[in-house]
Amino acid sequence: MRMIFTKLVRLVVVLFVVTFLSFWFIKLIGGNNDLVAKMIPFASIEEKERVREEIGLNKPFFVQYRNWIGNFVTGDLGQIYTGSGANVASVPVSETIVKRLPVSLELMLYAQLLALAIAIPLGVFTAYRAGSKFDRGSNMAAFGLLALPQFVVALLLATYVGAKWQLLPTQANVDPFPLSPADNWQYMLMPIISLALAQIAIYTRLLRSDMIATLQEDFITTAKAKGIPAKRVLFRHALRPSSLTLLTVAGLNVGALIGGAVVIERIFQVPGIGGLLAASILSQQYLLTQSLVVLIAIFYILLNFFVDILYSVLDPRIRHARAVA
Amino acid sequence: MRKSKKSADAAARFETEPAEGPLLQVVDLHTHFHTGRGVARAVDGVTLSLERGQTLGVVGESGSGKTVLARSIMGLLPKSNVERTGSILFEGREIIDASNDELRALWGSQMSMVFQDPMTSLNPVMKIGNQITEMILQHLDVSKKYAGELALAQLKAVGIPEAERRLKEYPHQMSGGMRQRIMIAIAIACGPKLLFADEPTTALDVTVQAQILDLLEEQQRERFMAMILVTHDLGVVAGRADEIVVMYAGRIVEKAPTGLLFSDMRHPYTEALLRSIPKLSAPSHSLLQAIGGRPPDIVNPPTGCKFSPRCPYVHEKCTQEEPPLVDATSPDHQFRCWTPVGTPENRAALEANRAAGLESALAVVEDVLPAGVSTATETLPQVTTSHLRGGTINPKGSV
Ligand SMILES: Nc1ncnc2c1ncn2[C@@H]1O[C@H](COP(=O)(O)OP(=O)(O)OP(=O)(O)O)[C@@H](O)[C@H]1O
Ligand code: SF4
Ligand SMILES: [Mg+2]
């Protein structure tokens, strides 16, 4: 328990640093006054001044940060401003994000699950039969996949499966986007596969090498000498101690997945935050960009926090060592 | 239940019924590893047999092939680059060509093994209780609850205090000695007929070693279980084994009932092993004698007698021709030496080697030799291990 408490304190500190840096960087990019001018370039001078006032851009930097973070935790992420002349309208940033975020989370979750669902049995089996034809074949396939960028996979899928053979729709820009897997699998399948393929290769290779090391351990011979069937030896005895690296990388890889999602969502027109982020940068909606960057950072940090806790669940030695420390 | 049935099916795959006669008969067993350097003859023509409930001690230095022998008999070697030939009869049934599926019915339930290092031979991320019950459930037709009770009873039988609590703990929460007790509990949980104990005390504190050996002996007697006790220390098997085989470079160099081996030791290597047992009664320093020289390279062994480069009694014939395994005074005592210990020829070879300044011959300290081995009256300067050239093997602590 004390271990979790220390970790929580550390987590809060990291979150503060990250939000502050995101806030600061975006400011650096724009400079105070330019930001509004870029957001609504055709608005009248009075309107621009009103918006500056509303955002609080004329206040000192630290006051701005404090206000922003105060609003952020209550869910007020600011507004998206559009319009020209004296007609400037605004929509809350949170409204847009709430509509888009679940789509991206779904995409990443399924991509991750698909990758693990294939990589775990494959990694275990190739380790068990290391050096076999199957192992060498899967090894080569893995390197092939790693060499292939995600967007190439996505474009190939879109060209052949989507356009040429017309098996799946390539334009997922449906509104509202159906979030139930039963309704939206045909929109999600190709984006998920595009994101998952490279992960499958990475995860399989990682698990395979850790499994090979574990299978040399004495306790595996013990299990065998007890008359335990090979399948149980592999999955009950060897998999868990071999899965820590995989877990770490799977957690860190979510960063790569987010980056990948930006591209993949654009290619398949998936209405997720990837597309939104790209659009927000292009249309200079800096409040939206800022919110998205911070949200992604928080998501990433929280996820890796849970990965860290999972170590202790998987390995009692870590649990007890931490309890003592 | 489902699982135990699988076990039974596999057992039924053996065509023959268990037969009368010795529990285990190994005939001319060879285990060769194909390595990058050539063929490693880790076990090279071993023949032995073991009656039910008896203990066989297998003694030899590190690298002599004891572990490979035990694992070859049990069929636990890795599959790749290994070649096993010969015959292994367990209860009269040939098991050398049995598949893993068939052997799985024997592993744990008929024969099991206690390994050398208790720190690494238990699964670190599995509770002790589960490590015992999974095996019980695999082999016996019992409920989960009953398996749990059996596991508890096993832990109590091997002398684990607060057994209930320990069932829910992980290996790293226990000492080495306790872990080895747990390994023993696991190994005997399903009542095997044959237990391999591969240096079960080497990794443990000296104070714990005797306790573990006594525990093994006690459990063995209670369950009428045969045991193959592997050790590098003659002292360990001295009071415990019914019969002893001494191994050198994958071969048996001497084999005898325990009493006979100590009273009428014939092979120079056995004698050297005996000398390397530290004796509590003797003054320290002067008496510790390690065996000089290195164990032979089993890929390119010396020609002739494999012990010849280190033997104090070596003579010309030894380096040309390997001695066969011959009977001593009784057929159950066999040895492999041209000029066995205690013969005038042996004595003469030693004198000649000393005169020639052969290091191994000079290193022999006569007054440490046990009774029954010929001793001369003249006193020679005592040579301690520190005077020997590098590459000496220092036997690890013994009881
Ligand atoms: N898988 C393998 N491949 C090649 N050689 C091997 C293999 N396993 C064992 N050997 C060799 O076989 C020989 C006998 O090894 P073994 O482990 O049986 O010795 P040991 O008598 O048990 O020694 P120790 O007291 O150190 O346990 C050694 O020379 C070892 O290098
Ligand atoms: S006397 Fe010769 S045959 Fe006998 S052990 Fe020594 S070297 Fe080998
Ligand atoms: Mg060994």
CSV table of C-alpha atoms in Angstrom, one decimal, chain A residues 61-323:
chain,number,residue,atom,x,y,z
A,61,PHE,CA,2.0,33.6,-17.8
A,62,PHE,CA,1.7,31.8,-14.5
A,63,VAL,CA,-1.8,33.2,-13.9
A,64,GLN,CA,-2.8,31.9,-17.3
A,65,TYR,CA,-1.4,28.5,-16.5
A,66,ARG,CA,-3.1,28.4,-13.1
A,67,ASN,CA,-6.5,29.4,-14.6
A,68,TRP,CA,-6.0,26.9,-17.5
A,69,ILE,CA,-5.2,24.0,-15.2
A,70,GLY,CA,-8.0,25.0,-12.9
A,71,ASN,CA,-10.5,24.9,-15.7
A,72,PHE,CA,-8.9,21.7,-17.1
A,73,VAL,CA,-9.6,19.6,-14.0
A,74,THR,CA,-13.2,20.7,-14.0
A,75,GLY,CA,-13.5,19.6,-17.6
A,76,ASP,CA,-13.5,23.1,-19.2
A,77,LEU,CA,-11.0,22.9,-22.0
A,78,GLY,CA,-11.8,26.2,-23.6
A,79,GLN,CA,-13.5,26.9,-26.9
A,80,ILE,CA,-12.9,26.4,-30.6
A,81,TYR,CA,-13.5,29.8,-32.2
A,82,THR,CA,-14.6,30.2,-35.8
A,83,GLY,CA,-16.1,32.9,-38.0
A,84,SER,CA,-15.2,36.2,-39.6
A,85,GLY,CA,-15.8,39.9,-39.2
A,86,ALA,CA,-18.1,40.4,-36.2
A,87,ASN,CA,-19.6,36.9,-36.4
A,88,VAL,CA,-17.4,34.8,-34.2
A,89,ALA,CA,-18.9,31.6,-32.8
A,90,SER,CA,-17.5,29.1,-30.5
A,91,VAL,CA,-17.9,25.5,-29.5
A,92,PRO,CA,-16.5,23.9,-26.4
A,93,VAL,CA,-13.3,21.9,-27.0
A,94,SER,CA,-14.5,19.2,-24.6
A,95,GLU,CA,-17.6,18.6,-26.7
A,96,THR,CA,-15.6,17.7,-29.8
A,97,ILE,CA,-13.1,15.7,-27.9
A,98,VAL,CA,-15.8,13.6,-26.1
A,99,LYS,CA,-17.2,12.7,-29.5
A,100,ARG,CA,-13.8,11.7,-30.9
A,101,LEU,CA,-11.8,10.2,-28.1
A,102,PRO,CA,-13.7,6.9,-27.7
A,103,VAL,CA,-13.1,6.1,-31.3
A,104,SER,CA,-9.4,6.4,-31.0
A,105,LEU,CA,-9.3,4.6,-27.7
A,106,GLU,CA,-11.3,1.8,-29.3
A,107,LEU,CA,-8.9,1.7,-32.2
A,108,MET,CA,-5.8,1.5,-30.0
A,109,LEU,CA,-7.3,-1.0,-27.6
A,110,TYR,CA,-8.3,-3.4,-30.3
A,111,ALA,CA,-5.1,-3.0,-32.2
A,112,GLN,CA,-3.2,-3.7,-28.9
A,113,LEU,CA,-5.5,-6.7,-28.1
A,114,LEU,CA,-5.2,-8.1,-31.6
A,115,ALA,CA,-1.4,-7.8,-31.5
A,116,LEU,CA,-1.1,-9.5,-28.1
A,117,ALA,CA,-3.6,-12.2,-29.0
A,118,ILE,CA,-1.5,-13.2,-31.9
A,119,ALA,CA,1.9,-12.5,-30.5
A,120,ILE,CA,1.6,-14.4,-27.2
A,121,PRO,CA,0.8,-17.8,-28.6
A,122,LEU,CA,3.2,-17.2,-31.5
A,123,GLY,CA,6.0,-16.1,-29.2
A,124,VAL,CA,5.5,-19.0,-26.9
A,125,PHE,CA,5.3,-21.5,-29.7
A,126,THR,CA,8.3,-20.2,-31.6
A,127,ALA,CA,10.3,-20.3,-28.3
A,128,TYR,CA,9.3,-23.8,-27.6
A,129,ARG,CA,10.2,-24.9,-31.1
A,130,ALA,CA,13.2,-22.5,-31.5
A,131,GLY,CA,15.2,-23.2,-34.6
A,132,SER,CA,12.4,-25.1,-36.3
A,133,LYS,CA,11.2,-24.3,-39.8
A,134,PHE,CA,8.1,-22.6,-38.4
A,135,ASP,CA,10.3,-20.5,-36.1
A,136,ARG,CA,12.5,-19.3,-38.9
A,137,GLY,CA,9.6,-18.6,-41.1
A,138,SER,CA,7.9,-16.5,-38.5
A,139,ASN,CA,11.2,-14.8,-37.8
A,140,MET,CA,11.5,-13.7,-41.4
A,141,ALA,CA,7.9,-12.6,-41.5
A,142,ALA,CA,8.5,-10.5,-38.4
A,143,PHE,CA,11.4,-8.7,-39.9
A,144,GLY,CA,9.4,-8.1,-43.0
A,145,LEU,CA,6.6,-6.5,-41.0
A,146,LEU,CA,9.0,-4.4,-39.0
A,147,ALA,CA,10.5,-3.0,-42.2
A,148,LEU,CA,7.1,-2.0,-43.5
A,149,PRO,CA,5.9,1.3,-42.1
A,150,GLN,CA,2.3,1.4,-40.8
A,151,PHE,CA,1.1,3.8,-43.4
A,152,VAL,CA,2.3,1.6,-46.2
A,153,VAL,CA,0.4,-1.3,-44.8
A,154,ALA,CA,-2.6,1.0,-44.5
A,155,LEU,CA,-2.3,2.2,-48.0
A,156,LEU,CA,-1.9,-1.3,-49.4
A,157,LEU,CA,-5.0,-2.4,-47.5
A,158,ALA,CA,-7.0,0.6,-48.6
A,159,THR,CA,-5.9,0.1,-52.2
A,160,TYR,CA,-6.6,-3.6,-52.5
A,161,VAL,CA,-9.0,-4.7,-49.8
A,162,GLY,CA,-10.9,-1.4,-50.0
A,163,ALA,CA,-10.7,0.0,-53.5
A,164,LYS,CA,-9.8,-2.9,-55.8
A,165,TRP,CA,-11.7,-5.8,-54.2
A,166,GLN,CA,-14.3,-3.6,-52.4
A,167,LEU,CA,-14.3,-5.9,-49.4
A,168,LEU,CA,-14.4,-3.3,-46.8
A,169,PRO,CA,-15.2,0.4,-46.8
A,170,THR,CA,-12.3,2.8,-46.8
A,171,GLN,CA,-14.1,5.9,-45.8
A,172,ALA,CA,-15.1,5.6,-42.2
A,173,ASN,CA,-16.2,9.2,-41.9
A,174,VAL,CA,-19.6,8.3,-40.5
A,175,ASP,CA,-21.4,10.6,-38.1
A,176,PRO,CA,-22.2,9.5,-35.5
A,177,PHE,CA,-19.5,6.9,-35.6
A,178,PRO,CA,-21.0,3.5,-34.4
A,179,LEU,CA,-19.0,2.5,-31.3
A,180,SER,CA,-20.5,-1.0,-30.9
A,181,PRO,CA,-18.1,-3.5,-32.5
A,182,ALA,CA,-20.9,-5.3,-34.1
A,183,ASP,CA,-21.8,-2.2,-36.1
A,184,ASN,CA,-18.4,-0.7,-36.8
A,185,TRP,CA,-16.1,-3.7,-37.4
A,186,GLN,CA,-16.1,-3.1,-41.1
A,187,TYR,CA,-14.8,0.4,-40.6
A,188,MET,CA,-12.3,-0.5,-37.9
A,189,LEU,CA,-10.9,-3.7,-39.3
A,190,MET,CA,-8.4,-2.2,-41.7
A,191,PRO,CA,-7.2,0.5,-39.3
A,192,ILE,CA,-6.8,-2.0,-36.5
A,193,ILE,CA,-4.8,-4.4,-38.7
A,194,SER,CA,-2.6,-1.5,-40.0
A,195,LEU,CA,-1.8,-0.5,-36.5
A,196,ALA,CA,-1.4,-4.0,-35.1
A,197,LEU,CA,0.9,-5.7,-37.7
A,198,ALA,CA,4.1,-4.1,-36.6
A,199,GLN,CA,3.3,-4.6,-33.0
A,200,ILE,CA,2.7,-8.3,-33.6
A,201,ALA,CA,6.2,-8.6,-35.0
A,202,ILE,CA,7.8,-6.7,-32.0
A,203,TYR,CA,5.8,-8.5,-29.3
A,204,THR,CA,6.5,-11.9,-30.8
A,205,ARG,CA,10.2,-11.3,-31.0
A,206,LEU,CA,10.4,-10.0,-27.5
A,207,LEU,CA,8.4,-12.8,-25.9
A,208,ARG,CA,10.2,-15.4,-27.9
A,209,SER,CA,13.6,-14.4,-26.6
A,210,ASP,CA,12.4,-14.1,-23.0
A,211,MET,CA,10.7,-17.4,-23.2
A,212,ILE,CA,13.8,-19.1,-24.6
A,213,ALA,CA,15.7,-17.9,-21.6
A,214,THR,CA,13.0,-19.0,-19.2
A,215,LEU,CA,12.7,-22.4,-20.7
A,216,GLN,CA,16.4,-23.0,-19.8
A,217,GLU,CA,15.6,-22.4,-16.1
A,218,ASP,CA,15.8,-25.2,-13.6
A,219,PHE,CA,12.2,-24.8,-12.5
A,220,ILE,CA,11.0,-25.6,-16.0
A,221,THR,CA,12.9,-28.9,-15.7
A,222,THR,CA,11.3,-29.4,-12.3
A,223,ALA,CA,7.8,-28.9,-13.9
A,224,LYS,CA,8.6,-31.3,-16.6
A,225,ALA,CA,9.9,-33.8,-14.1
A,226,LYS,CA,6.6,-33.5,-12.3
A,227,GLY,CA,4.9,-34.9,-15.4
A,228,ILE,CA,3.1,-31.6,-16.2
A,229,PRO,CA,2.0,-31.5,-19.9
A,230,ALA,CA,4.0,-29.3,-22.2
A,231,LYS,CA,1.2,-26.9,-22.8
A,232,ARG,CA,0.8,-26.2,-19.1
A,233,VAL,CA,4.5,-25.9,-18.6
A,234,LEU,CA,4.6,-23.3,-21.3
A,235,PHE,CA,1.6,-21.2,-20.3
A,236,ARG,CA,1.4,-21.7,-16.6
A,237,HIS,CA,5.1,-21.9,-15.7
A,238,ALA,CA,7.1,-20.1,-18.3
A,239,LEU,CA,4.8,-17.4,-19.7
A,240,ARG,CA,4.4,-15.3,-16.6
A,241,PRO,CA,8.0,-14.9,-15.7
A,242,SER,CA,8.8,-14.1,-19.4
A,243,SER,CA,6.1,-11.5,-19.8
A,244,LEU,CA,7.6,-8.5,-18.0
A,245,THR,CA,9.6,-7.1,-20.9
A,246,LEU,CA,6.6,-7.6,-23.2
A,247,LEU,CA,4.4,-5.7,-20.7
A,248,THR,CA,6.8,-2.8,-20.5
A,249,VAL,CA,7.1,-2.5,-24.2
A,250,ALA,CA,3.4,-2.9,-24.8
A,251,GLY,CA,2.9,0.0,-22.3
A,252,LEU,CA,5.5,2.2,-23.9
A,253,ASN,CA,4.3,1.3,-27.4
A,254,VAL,CA,1.0,3.0,-26.8
A,255,GLY,CA,3.0,6.2,-27.6
A,256,ALA,CA,3.9,4.7,-31.0
A,257,LEU,CA,0.3,3.6,-31.4
A,258,ILE,CA,-1.0,7.2,-30.8
A,259,GLY,CA,1.5,8.5,-33.4
A,260,GLY,CA,0.4,5.8,-35.8
A,261,ALA,CA,-3.3,6.5,-35.1
A,262,VAL,CA,-2.8,10.1,-36.3
A,263,VAL,CA,-1.7,8.8,-39.7
A,264,ILE,CA,-4.0,5.8,-39.9
A,265,GLU,CA,-7.1,7.8,-38.9
A,266,ARG,CA,-6.3,10.2,-41.7
A,267,ILE,CA,-5.9,7.5,-44.3
A,268,PHE,CA,-9.1,5.7,-43.4
A,269,GLN,CA,-11.0,8.9,-42.4
A,270,VAL,CA,-11.7,7.5,-38.9
A,271,PRO,CA,-13.3,10.2,-36.8
A,272,GLY,CA,-10.9,9.9,-33.9
A,273,ILE,CA,-8.6,12.3,-32.1
A,274,GLY,CA,-5.8,11.5,-34.5
A,275,GLY,CA,-7.6,13.2,-37.3
A,276,LEU,CA,-8.7,15.9,-34.9
A,277,LEU,CA,-5.2,16.6,-33.8
A,278,ALA,CA,-3.9,17.0,-37.3
A,279,ALA,CA,-6.9,19.2,-38.2
A,280,SER,CA,-6.4,21.3,-35.1
A,281,ILE,CA,-2.8,22.0,-36.0
A,282,LEU,CA,-3.7,22.9,-39.6
A,283,SER,CA,-6.5,25.2,-38.6
A,284,GLN,CA,-4.4,26.7,-35.8
A,285,GLN,CA,-7.0,25.9,-33.1
A,286,TYR,CA,-4.3,26.0,-30.4
A,287,LEU,CA,-6.6,25.4,-27.5
A,288,LEU,CA,-7.7,22.2,-29.1
A,289,THR,CA,-4.2,21.2,-29.9
A,290,GLN,CA,-3.1,22.0,-26.3
A,291,SER,CA,-5.9,20.0,-24.8
A,292,LEU,CA,-5.3,17.0,-27.0
A,293,VAL,CA,-1.5,17.0,-26.3
A,294,VAL,CA,-2.1,17.1,-22.6
A,295,LEU,CA,-4.8,14.5,-22.7
A,296,ILE,CA,-2.6,12.1,-24.7
A,297,ALA,CA,0.3,12.7,-22.3
A,298,ILE,CA,-1.9,12.1,-19.3
A,299,PHE,CA,-3.3,8.9,-20.9
A,300,TYR,CA,0.2,7.7,-21.6
A,301,ILE,CA,1.4,8.4,-18.1
A,302,LEU,CA,-1.6,6.8,-16.4
A,303,LEU,CA,-1.2,3.7,-18.6
A,304,ASN,CA,2.4,3.2,-17.7
A,305,PHE,CA,1.5,3.8,-14.1
A,306,PHE,CA,-0.8,0.8,-14.3
A,307,VAL,CA,1.9,-1.2,-16.2
A,308,ASP,CA,4.2,-0.5,-13.3
A,309,ILE,CA,1.6,-1.8,-10.8
A,310,LEU,CA,1.1,-4.8,-12.9
A,311,TYR,CA,4.7,-5.9,-12.5
A,312,SER,CA,4.0,-6.5,-8.9
A,313,VAL,CA,0.9,-8.5,-9.7
A,314,LEU,CA,2.9,-10.7,-12.1
A,315,ASP,CA,6.0,-11.2,-10.0
A,316,PRO,CA,5.6,-11.7,-6.3
A,317,ARG,CA,9.4,-11.0,-5.8
A,318,ILE,CA,8.9,-7.5,-7.1
A,319,ARG,CA,5.9,-7.1,-4.8
A,320,HIS,CA,7.7,-8.2,-1.7
A,321,ALA,CA,10.9,-6.3,-2.5
A,322,ARG,CA,8.9,-3.1,-2.9
A,323,ALA,CA,7.0,-3.8,0.3
